[in-house]
């Protein structure tokens, strides 16, 4: 991802023979969204859209990548046959019961059984991600993933498993406080504080969360965000 123009990027790609995909981030919007403060910078996102690692790409290990691709497709949705388009659309929307129903109609000659297994793998990956988020104390992540699964799984057997995660979030001793704090962190992060006044205010709010919820996932998120904000403040 680069904020430079195509006229600068294309010659560099050709000169270095870079063999990886790249895209243009005009105005640096993506970099700001992910709080990128230095280059090169890599971000690892799992199949559920959760950031599982970030840092200098040279320090990203193969085992970290392997641990983050559970539930990933073996081939992209756009490569599925025309007969599986309805299944693909349903899967993208998280309508898992409908996706499996549509996939069951895909002819065997088009790889129907394999597509059914792909969708089941996606479901399993998201269920595990919700459970891992819960065990890590990431209540907001667990809640969002579990509630989406409960809705999309309809009457499938896996729905009960997703519901257990959702119920566990509600039963957490500090659920309301942690969920509220995590939502606040997300709101402030999405606004992208940039002026000195905005940065200082955001740091104060993050430090309040750390003091109020010590040891919680929200406090860890807030502490990490404070580091990013301080770096911006020093620029």
Backbone as numpy.savetxt, mean C-alpha at the origin, in Angstrom:
# Nx Ny Nz CAx CAy CAz Cx Cy Cz
11.28 6.83 -11.45 10.43 8.01 -11.45 11.32 9.25 -11.45
11.08 10.13 -12.40 11.90 11.33 -12.48 11.05 12.56 -12.72
11.49 13.69 -12.18 10.80 14.95 -12.40 11.44 15.72 -13.55
12.50 15.15 -14.13 13.16 15.79 -15.26 12.36 15.56 -16.55
12.64 16.38 -17.54 11.92 16.29 -18.80 12.36 15.08 -19.62
11.55 14.74 -20.60 11.89 13.61 -21.46 13.17 13.89 -22.25
13.39 15.16 -22.59 14.57 15.51 -23.38 15.86 15.25 -22.61
15.78 15.28 -21.28 16.95 14.98 -20.46 17.03 13.50 -20.09
15.86 12.91 -19.86 15.81 11.52 -19.39 16.12 10.51 -20.49
15.50 10.67 -21.65 15.67 9.70 -22.73 17.14 9.48 -23.13
17.93 10.55 -23.30 19.34 10.34 -23.64 20.11 9.59 -22.54
19.74 9.87 -21.27 20.42 9.20 -20.15 20.09 7.72 -20.14
18.83 7.40 -20.39 18.40 5.99 -20.45 19.15 5.26 -21.55
19.27 5.91 -22.70 19.97 5.29 -23.83 21.46 5.14 -23.53
22.06 6.15 -22.92 23.50 6.13 -22.63 23.85 5.05 -21.60
23.04 4.96 -20.54 23.34 4.00 -19.46 22.75 2.62 -19.72
21.90 2.54 -20.76 21.23 1.28 -21.10 20.42 0.74 -19.91
19.78 1.66 -19.21 18.94 1.28 -18.06 17.84 0.35 -18.54
17.71 -0.79 -17.88 16.77 -1.82 -18.34 15.55 -1.94 -17.44
15.23 -0.87 -16.70 14.08 -0.94 -15.80 13.01 0.07 -16.25
11.74 -0.18 -15.87 10.66 0.75 -16.24 10.87 2.10 -15.56
10.45 3.16 -16.20 10.53 4.48 -15.59 9.33 5.31 -16.01
9.07 6.37 -15.24 7.93 7.24 -15.52 8.27 8.66 -15.14
7.47 9.59 -15.62 7.73 11.00 -15.36 6.81 11.52 -14.25
7.42 12.21 -13.30 6.69 12.78 -12.16 6.75 14.30 -12.28
5.94 14.84 -13.18 5.96 16.27 -13.45 5.61 17.07 -12.19
6.48 17.97 -11.82 6.24 18.79 -10.64 6.61 18.10 -9.34
7.04 16.83 -9.41 7.44 16.11 -8.20 6.31 15.73 -7.27
5.10 15.58 -7.80 3.93 15.28 -6.95 4.06 13.92 -6.27
4.52 12.92 -7.02 4.65 11.58 -6.44 5.71 11.57 -5.35
6.81 12.28 -5.59 7.89 12.36 -4.59 7.39 13.01 -3.31
6.60 14.04 -3.43 6.05 14.70 -2.23 5.08 13.78 -1.51
4.27 13.06 -2.26 3.29 12.16 -1.66 3.98 11.11 -0.80
5.11 10.59 -1.29 5.84 9.54 -0.57 6.94 10.09 0.34
6.97 11.41 0.51 7.95 12.05 1.41 9.39 11.68 1.04
9.68 11.69 -0.24 11.04 11.41 -0.69 11.90 12.63 -0.43
12.94 12.45 0.40 13.79 13.59 0.78 15.17 13.53 0.16
15.51 12.41 -0.50 16.81 12.28 -1.13 16.80 11.25 -2.23
17.74 11.32 -3.13 17.82 10.38 -4.25 19.17 9.69 -4.28
19.26 8.41 -4.70 18.11 7.58 -5.12 17.29 7.10 -3.93
16.03 6.84 -4.17 15.12 6.42 -3.10 14.17 5.37 -3.67
14.04 4.26 -2.98 13.16 3.17 -3.44 12.04 2.95 -2.43
10.88 2.60 -2.95 9.72 2.29 -2.11 9.15 0.96 -2.58
8.96 0.03 -1.65 8.42 -1.29 -1.98 6.96 -1.34 -1.53
6.08 -1.59 -2.47 4.64 -1.64 -2.19 4.15 -3.05 -2.45
3.43 -3.62 -1.48 2.94 -4.99 -1.65 1.66 -5.00 -2.50
1.12 -6.18 -2.81 -0.06 -6.25 -3.69 -1.31 -5.57 -3.14
-1.34 -5.26 -1.85 -2.51 -4.57 -1.28 -2.34 -3.07 -1.31
-1.17 -2.59 -1.78 -0.93 -1.16 -1.82 -0.26 -0.61 -0.57
0.19 -1.50 0.31 0.84 -1.11 1.56 2.34 -0.98 1.35
2.92 0.13 1.84 4.36 0.31 1.76 5.02 -0.59 2.80
5.85 -1.50 2.35 6.49 -2.44 3.28 7.96 -2.14 3.51
8.53 -1.28 2.68 9.95 -0.93 2.84 10.23 0.34 2.07
11.19 1.13 2.57 11.64 2.30 1.83 13.08 2.62 2.23
13.85 3.18 1.31 15.23 3.52 1.61 16.08 3.55 0.35
17.39 3.46 0.51 18.29 3.45 -0.63 18.17 2.11 -1.34
17.96 2.11 -2.66 17.76 0.84 -3.38 18.89 -0.16 -3.22
20.09 0.31 -2.94 21.22 -0.61 -2.78 21.10 -1.47 -1.53
20.25 -1.04 -0.59 20.09 -1.79 0.66 18.87 -2.70 0.66
18.11 -2.70 -0.43 16.92 -3.54 -0.53 17.34 -4.97 -0.83
16.98 -5.89 0.07 17.40 -7.28 -0.06 16.32 -8.14 -0.73
16.79 -9.19 -1.37 15.88 -10.10 -2.09 14.84 -10.70 -1.16
15.26 -11.04 0.06 14.30 -11.66 0.98 13.20 -10.70 1.41
13.51 -9.41 1.44 12.50 -8.40 1.77 11.46 -8.34 0.66
11.92 -8.40 -0.56 11.00 -8.39 -1.70 10.14 -9.64 -1.68
10.76 -10.80 -1.46 10.02 -12.07 -1.45 8.92 -12.06 -0.40
9.21 -11.46 0.76 8.24 -11.43 1.85 7.07 -10.49 1.55
7.24 -9.63 0.56 6.23 -8.61 0.28 5.36 -8.91 -0.94
5.58 -10.06 -1.58 4.84 -10.31 -2.81 3.80 -11.41 -2.67
3.48 -11.79 -1.43 2.42 -12.79 -1.23 1.11 -12.26 -1.81
0.47 -13.05 -2.63 -0.79 -12.64 -3.23 -0.63 -11.86 -4.52
0.62 -11.68 -4.95 0.85 -10.96 -6.21 0.48 -11.83 -7.40
0.04 -11.21 -8.47 -0.31 -11.94 -9.67 0.94 -12.49 -10.35
0.80 -13.64 -10.98 1.92 -14.18 -11.74 1.99 -13.54 -13.12
0.89 -12.94 -13.54 0.87 -12.18 -14.79 -0.12 -11.04 -14.61
0.14 -9.88 -15.22 -0.73 -8.71 -15.03 -2.13 -8.92 -15.58
-3.09 -8.20 -14.99 -4.48 -8.34 -15.40 -4.69 -8.01 -16.88
-3.93 -7.04 -17.38 -4.14 -6.64 -18.78 -3.77 -7.75 -19.76
-3.03 -8.77 -19.28 -2.66 -9.87 -20.17 -3.66 -11.02 -20.11
-4.67 -10.89 -19.25 -5.69 -11.95 -19.19 -6.49 -11.95 -20.50
-7.02 -13.10 -20.90 -7.79 -13.17 -22.16 -9.08 -12.36 -22.08
-9.64 -12.08 -23.24 -10.87 -11.29 -23.31 -12.00 -11.93 -22.50
-12.02 -13.25 -22.47 -13.08 -13.96 -21.74 -12.99 -13.76 -20.22
-11.85 -13.21 -19.76 -11.67 -13.00 -18.31 -11.75 -11.52 -17.92
-12.16 -10.67 -18.85 -12.21 -9.23 -18.56 -13.17 -8.90 -17.42
-14.31 -9.55 -17.39 -15.29 -9.30 -16.33 -14.72 -9.70 -14.97
-14.00 -10.81 -14.94 -13.38 -11.27 -13.69 -12.31 -10.28 -13.25
-11.53 -9.78 -14.22 -10.48 -8.82 -13.90 -11.07 -7.52 -13.34
-12.13 -7.03 -13.96 -12.77 -5.79 -13.50 -13.31 -5.95 -12.09
-13.91 -7.10 -11.82 -14.46 -7.35 -10.48 -13.34 -7.42 -9.45
-12.21 -8.04 -9.81 -11.08 -8.16 -8.89 -10.49 -6.79 -8.58
-10.37 -5.94 -9.59 -9.83 -4.59 -9.39 -10.70 -3.81 -8.40
-12.00 -4.01 -8.47 -12.93 -3.31 -7.59 -13.04 -3.96 -6.21
-12.38 -5.12 -6.03 -12.46 -5.81 -4.75 -13.75 -6.59 -4.58
-14.44 -6.85 -5.68 -15.67 -7.65 -5.64 -15.27 -9.11 -5.83
-14.73 -9.69 -4.78 -14.08 -11.00 -4.89 -15.04 -12.14 -5.22
-16.22 -12.14 -4.62 -17.19 -13.21 -4.90 -17.59 -13.16 -6.38
-17.81 -11.95 -6.89 -18.18 -11.78 -8.29 -17.02 -12.18 -9.20
-15.79 -11.82 -8.80 -14.61 -12.16 -9.60 -14.47 -13.67 -9.75
-14.66 -14.40 -8.66 -14.56 -15.86 -8.72 -15.67 -16.46 -9.58
-16.86 -15.88 -9.48 -17.99 -16.36 -10.29 -17.70 -16.16 -11.77
-17.18 -14.98 -12.11 -16.86 -14.69 -13.51 -15.71 -15.56 -14.00
-14.72 -15.78 -13.14 -13.56 -16.59 -13.52 -13.96 -18.03 -13.79
-14.95 -18.52 -13.07 -15.40 -19.89 -13.25 -16.02 -20.11 -14.62
-16.41 -19.00 -15.28 -17.02 -19.09 -16.61 -15.98 -19.01 -17.72
-14.73 -18.72 -17.36 -13.67 -18.61 -18.38 -13.34 -20.02 -18.88
-13.33 -20.23 -20.19 -13.04 -21.57 -20.74 -11.66 -22.08 -20.31
-11.57 -23.35 -20.19 -10.29 -23.96 -19.81 -9.22 -23.65 -20.84
-9.64 -23.53 -22.11 -8.68 -23.22 -23.17 -8.07 -21.83 -23.00
-8.76 -20.97 -22.25 -8.26 -19.61 -21.97 -7.56 -19.54 -20.61
-7.39 -20.70 -20.00 -6.72 -20.72 -18.70 -7.63 -20.42 -17.53
-8.91 -20.74 -17.67 -9.89 -20.46 -16.62 -9.49 -20.95 -15.23
-9.13 -22.23 -15.07 -8.75 -22.73 -13.74 -7.58 -21.94 -13.13
-6.64 -21.57 -13.97 -5.49 -20.79 -13.48 -5.90 -19.41 -13.01
-6.87 -18.81 -13.70 -7.35 -17.48 -13.32 -8.11 -17.55 -12.00
-8.86 -18.62 -11.81 -9.55 -18.82 -10.52 -8.52 -18.87 -9.40
-7.43 -19.61 -9.62 -6.39 -19.72 -8.60 -5.69 -18.38 -8.36
-5.51 -17.61 -9.42 -4.91 -16.27 -9.29 -5.76 -15.41 -8.36
-7.05 -15.44 -8.57 -7.96 -14.62 -7.75 -7.97 -15.11 -6.31
-7.96 -16.43 -6.13 -7.91 -16.96 -4.76 -6.60 -16.55 -4.08
-5.53 -16.50 -4.85 -4.25 -16.05 -4.30 -4.30 -14.59 -3.89
-4.98 -13.77 -4.68 -5.15 -12.35 -4.34 -5.94 -12.20 -3.03
-6.98 -13.00 -2.91 -7.80 -12.95 -1.69 -6.97 -13.34 -0.48
-6.22 -14.44 -0.61 -5.39 -14.91 0.50 -4.34 -13.87 0.87
-3.74 -13.25 -0.13 -2.72 -12.24 0.15 -3.29 -11.06 0.91
-4.49 -10.64 0.59 -5.12 -9.51 1.27 -5.57 -9.89 2.68
-6.03 -11.12 2.84 -6.39 -11.58 4.18 -5.17 -11.61 5.10
-4.06 -12.13 4.57 -2.83 -12.18 5.36 -2.32 -10.78 5.67
-2.44 -9.88 4.71 -1.99 -8.50 4.93 -2.80 -7.85 6.05
-4.10 -8.11 6.09 -4.95 -7.56 7.14 -4.56 -8.13 8.50
-4.28 -9.42 8.53 -3.89 -10.07 9.79 -2.52 -9.60 10.26
-1.61 -9.40 9.33 -0.27 -8.90 9.69 -0.37 -7.47 10.21
-1.19 -6.66 9.55 -1.38 -5.28 10.00 -1.93 -5.25 11.42
-2.88 -6.14 11.69 -3.47 -6.21 13.03 -2.43 -6.61 14.07
-1.62 -7.62 13.75 -0.61 -8.10 14.70 0.46 -7.04 14.95
0.68 -6.16 13.95 1.68 -5.10 14.10 1.11 -3.88 14.82
-0.19 -3.89 15.07 -0.82 -2.75 15.74 -1.28 -1.68 14.78
-1.18 -1.96 13.48 -1.63 -1.01 12.46 -3.14 -1.14 12.33
-3.86 -0.55 13.26 -5.30 -0.73 13.33 -6.03 -0.14 12.13
-5.59 1.01 11.67 -6.27 1.64 10.53 -6.10 0.79 9.27
-4.89 0.32 9.04 -4.66 -0.53 7.88 -5.45 -1.82 7.96
-5.46 -2.44 9.15 -6.20 -3.68 9.34 -7.69 -3.46 9.16
-8.19 -2.37 9.72 -9.62 -2.08 9.63 -10.05 -1.86 8.18
-9.31 -1.04 7.47 -9.68 -0.74 6.08 -9.65 -1.99 5.21
-8.60 -2.79 5.36 -8.49 -3.99 4.54 -9.55 -5.02 4.91
-9.79 -5.19 6.20 -10.76 -6.18 6.65 -12.18 -5.79 6.22
-12.54 -4.53 6.38 -13.89 -4.09 6.02 -14.13 -4.22 4.52
-13.10 -3.90 3.73 -13.24 -4.04 2.28 -13.42 -5.52 1.90
-12.69 -6.39 2.58 -12.80 -7.82 2.30 -14.15 -8.37 2.72
-14.63 -7.97 3.88 -15.94 -8.43 4.35 -17.01 -8.10 3.31
-16.92 -6.90 2.78 -17.90 -6.47 1.77 -17.73 -7.22 0.46
-16.50 -7.36 -0.01 -16.25 -7.97 -1.30 -16.37 -9.48 -1.34
-16.19 -10.12 -0.18 -16.25 -11.58 -0.14 -17.67 -12.11 -0.03
-18.59 -11.23 0.30 -20.00 -11.59 0.42 -20.17 -12.84 1.28
-20.66 -13.92 0.69 -20.94 -15.13 1.49 -19.86 -16.20 1.36
-18.70 -15.83 0.84 -17.62 -16.81 0.71 -17.09 -17.20 2.09
-16.53 -18.39 2.24 -16.01 -18.85 3.54 -14.97 -17.90 4.14
-14.18 -17.25 3.29 -13.12 -16.35 3.77 -13.67 -15.09 4.44
-14.95 -14.82 4.23 -15.54 -13.62 4.81 -15.45 -13.64 6.34
-15.64 -14.82 6.92 -15.58 -14.95 8.38 -14.20 -14.60 8.91
-13.18 -14.98 8.18 -11.81 -14.65 8.59 -11.56 -13.14 8.57
-12.08 -12.50 7.55 -11.95 -11.04 7.45 -12.73 -10.35 8.57
-13.89 -10.91 8.90 -14.71 -10.32 9.95 -14.02 -10.41 11.31
-13.27 -11.49 11.53 -12.55 -11.63 12.79 -11.51 -10.51 12.96
-10.87 -10.15 11.86 -9.90 -9.06 11.93 -10.61 -7.75 12.26
-11.72 -7.49 11.57 -12.47 -6.27 11.82 -12.95 -6.20 13.27
-13.43 -7.32 13.80 -13.90 -7.37 15.19 -12.75 -7.14 16.17
-11.59 -7.70 15.85 -10.43 -7.55 16.73 -9.99 -6.09 16.82
-10.11 -5.37 15.71 -9.77 -3.94 15.73 -10.71 -3.21 16.67
-11.99 -3.48 16.55 -12.99 -2.82 17.40 -12.77 -3.13 18.88
-12.26 -4.32 19.16 -12.09 -4.75 20.56 -10.77 -4.30 21.16
-9.90 -3.70 20.36 -8.60 -3.25 20.85 -8.79 -2.19 21.93
-8.00 -2.27 22.98 -8.15 -1.38 24.14 -8.12 0.10 23.79
-7.25 0.49 22.86 -7.14 1.90 22.50 -7.53 2.17 21.05
-8.49 1.39 20.56 -8.87 1.46 19.16 -9.22 2.87 18.71
-10.10 3.54 19.43 -10.55 4.87 19.01 -9.40 5.86 18.94
-8.55 5.84 19.96 -7.43 6.79 20.00 -6.42 6.52 18.89
-6.08 5.24 18.71 -5.08 4.89 17.69 -5.62 5.16 16.29
-6.86 4.77 16.04 -7.46 5.00 14.73 -7.53 6.50 14.41
-7.93 7.26 15.41 -8.01 8.72 15.23 -6.64 9.31 14.94
-5.63 8.85 15.67 -4.27 9.35 15.49 -3.74 8.98 14.10
-3.96 7.75 13.69 -3.49 7.32 12.38 -4.18 8.10 11.25
-5.46 8.35 11.43 -6.20 9.12 10.42 -5.66 10.56 10.36
-5.29 11.10 11.50 -4.74 12.46 11.55 -3.39 12.51 10.84
-2.55 11.51 11.08 -1.24 11.45 10.42 -1.44 11.41 8.91
-2.38 10.61 8.47 -2.64 10.48 7.04 -3.11 11.80 6.45
-4.00 12.50 7.16 -4.51 13.78 6.65 -3.39 14.79 6.49
-2.56 14.90 7.52 -1.47 15.88 7.49 -0.46 15.52 6.42
-0.17 14.24 6.29 0.78 13.79 5.27 0.26 14.11 3.88
-1.03 13.89 3.66 -1.61 14.12 2.33 -1.63 15.60 1.96
-1.69 16.46 2.95 -1.67 17.90 2.69 -0.29 18.37 2.27
0.73 17.60 2.66 2.11 17.93 2.28 2.58 19.26 2.83
2.66 19.42 4.15 3.13 20.70 4.72 4.48 21.09 4.12
4.60 22.36 3.74 5.83 22.80 3.08 6.42 24.09 3.66
5.56 25.00 4.12 6.08 26.23 4.69 6.62 25.96 6.09
7.46 26.83 6.58 8.03 26.65 7.92 6.93 26.55 8.98
5.94 27.40 8.87 4.84 27.39 9.84 4.09 26.06 9.80
3.81 25.57 8.59 3.09 24.30 8.44 3.91 23.14 8.97
5.21 23.14 8.68 6.08 22.06 9.14 6.19 22.03 10.65
6.36 23.20 11.26 6.48 23.27 12.72 5.19 22.82 13.40
4.06 23.22 12.84 2.77 22.81 13.40 2.60 21.30 13.28
2.96 20.74 12.12 2.83 19.30 11.91 3.73 18.53 12.87
4.94 19.02 13.10 5.86 18.37 14.04 5.27 18.37 15.44
4.71 19.49 15.85 4.08 19.57 17.19 2.95 18.56 17.32
2.14 18.43 16.28 1.01 17.50 16.32 1.48 16.05 16.35
2.53 15.76 15.61 3.07 14.40 15.62 3.67 14.06 16.98
4.36 15.01 17.58 4.97 14.78 18.90 3.91 14.61 19.98
2.77 15.23 19.80 1.65 15.04 20.74 1.15 13.59 20.66
1.08 13.05 19.45 0.64 11.67 19.27 1.63 10.71 19.92
2.92 10.97 19.73 3.95 10.12 20.33 3.84 10.12 21.85
3.58 11.29 22.42 3.48 11.42 23.88 2.20 10.78 24.41
1.12 10.88 23.64 -0.18 10.36 24.09 -0.30 8.84 23.94
0.34 8.30 22.89 0.19 6.87 22.61 1.55 6.18 22.50
2.37 6.25 23.54 3.71 5.66 23.48 3.68 4.16 23.20
4.55 3.73 22.29 4.63 2.31 21.98 3.62 1.82 20.97
2.67 2.67 20.59 1.65 2.25 19.62 2.16 2.38 18.19
1.46 1.77 17.28 1.82 1.87 15.86 1.69 3.32 15.41
0.68 4.02 15.92 0.48 5.42 15.57 1.68 6.25 16.00
2.23 5.94 17.17 3.40 6.68 17.67 4.61 6.42 16.77
4.75 5.19 16.30 5.87 4.86 15.40 5.72 5.61 14.08
4.49 5.66 13.57 4.24 6.40 12.33 4.55 7.88 12.52
4.10 8.42 13.65 4.31 9.83 13.92 5.80 10.15 14.06
6.53 9.29 14.73 7.98 9.50 14.92 8.71 9.50 13.57
8.34 8.55 12.72 8.96 8.47 11.40 8.63 9.71 10.57
7.41 10.18 10.71 6.98 11.37 9.96 7.71 12.61 10.47
7.96 12.67 11.77 8.69 13.81 12.35 10.07 13.92 11.72
10.74 12.79 11.52 12.07 12.80 10.90 12.02 13.40 9.50
10.99 13.03 8.76 10.83 13.56 7.40 10.57 15.06 7.45
9.71 15.47 8.38 9.37 16.89 8.50 10.58 17.72 8.91
11.38 17.18 9.80 12.58 17.91 10.26 13.58 18.08 9.11
13.70 17.07 8.27 14.60 17.18 7.13 14.13 18.29 6.19
12.82 18.37 5.99 12.27 19.43 5.14 12.51 20.79 5.76
12.42 20.85 7.08 12.60 22.11 7.80 14.04 22.60 7.70
14.99 21.66 7.59 16.40 22.04 7.53 16.85 22.48 6.14
16.00 22.27 5.15 16.41 22.64 3.78 16.48 24.14 3.59
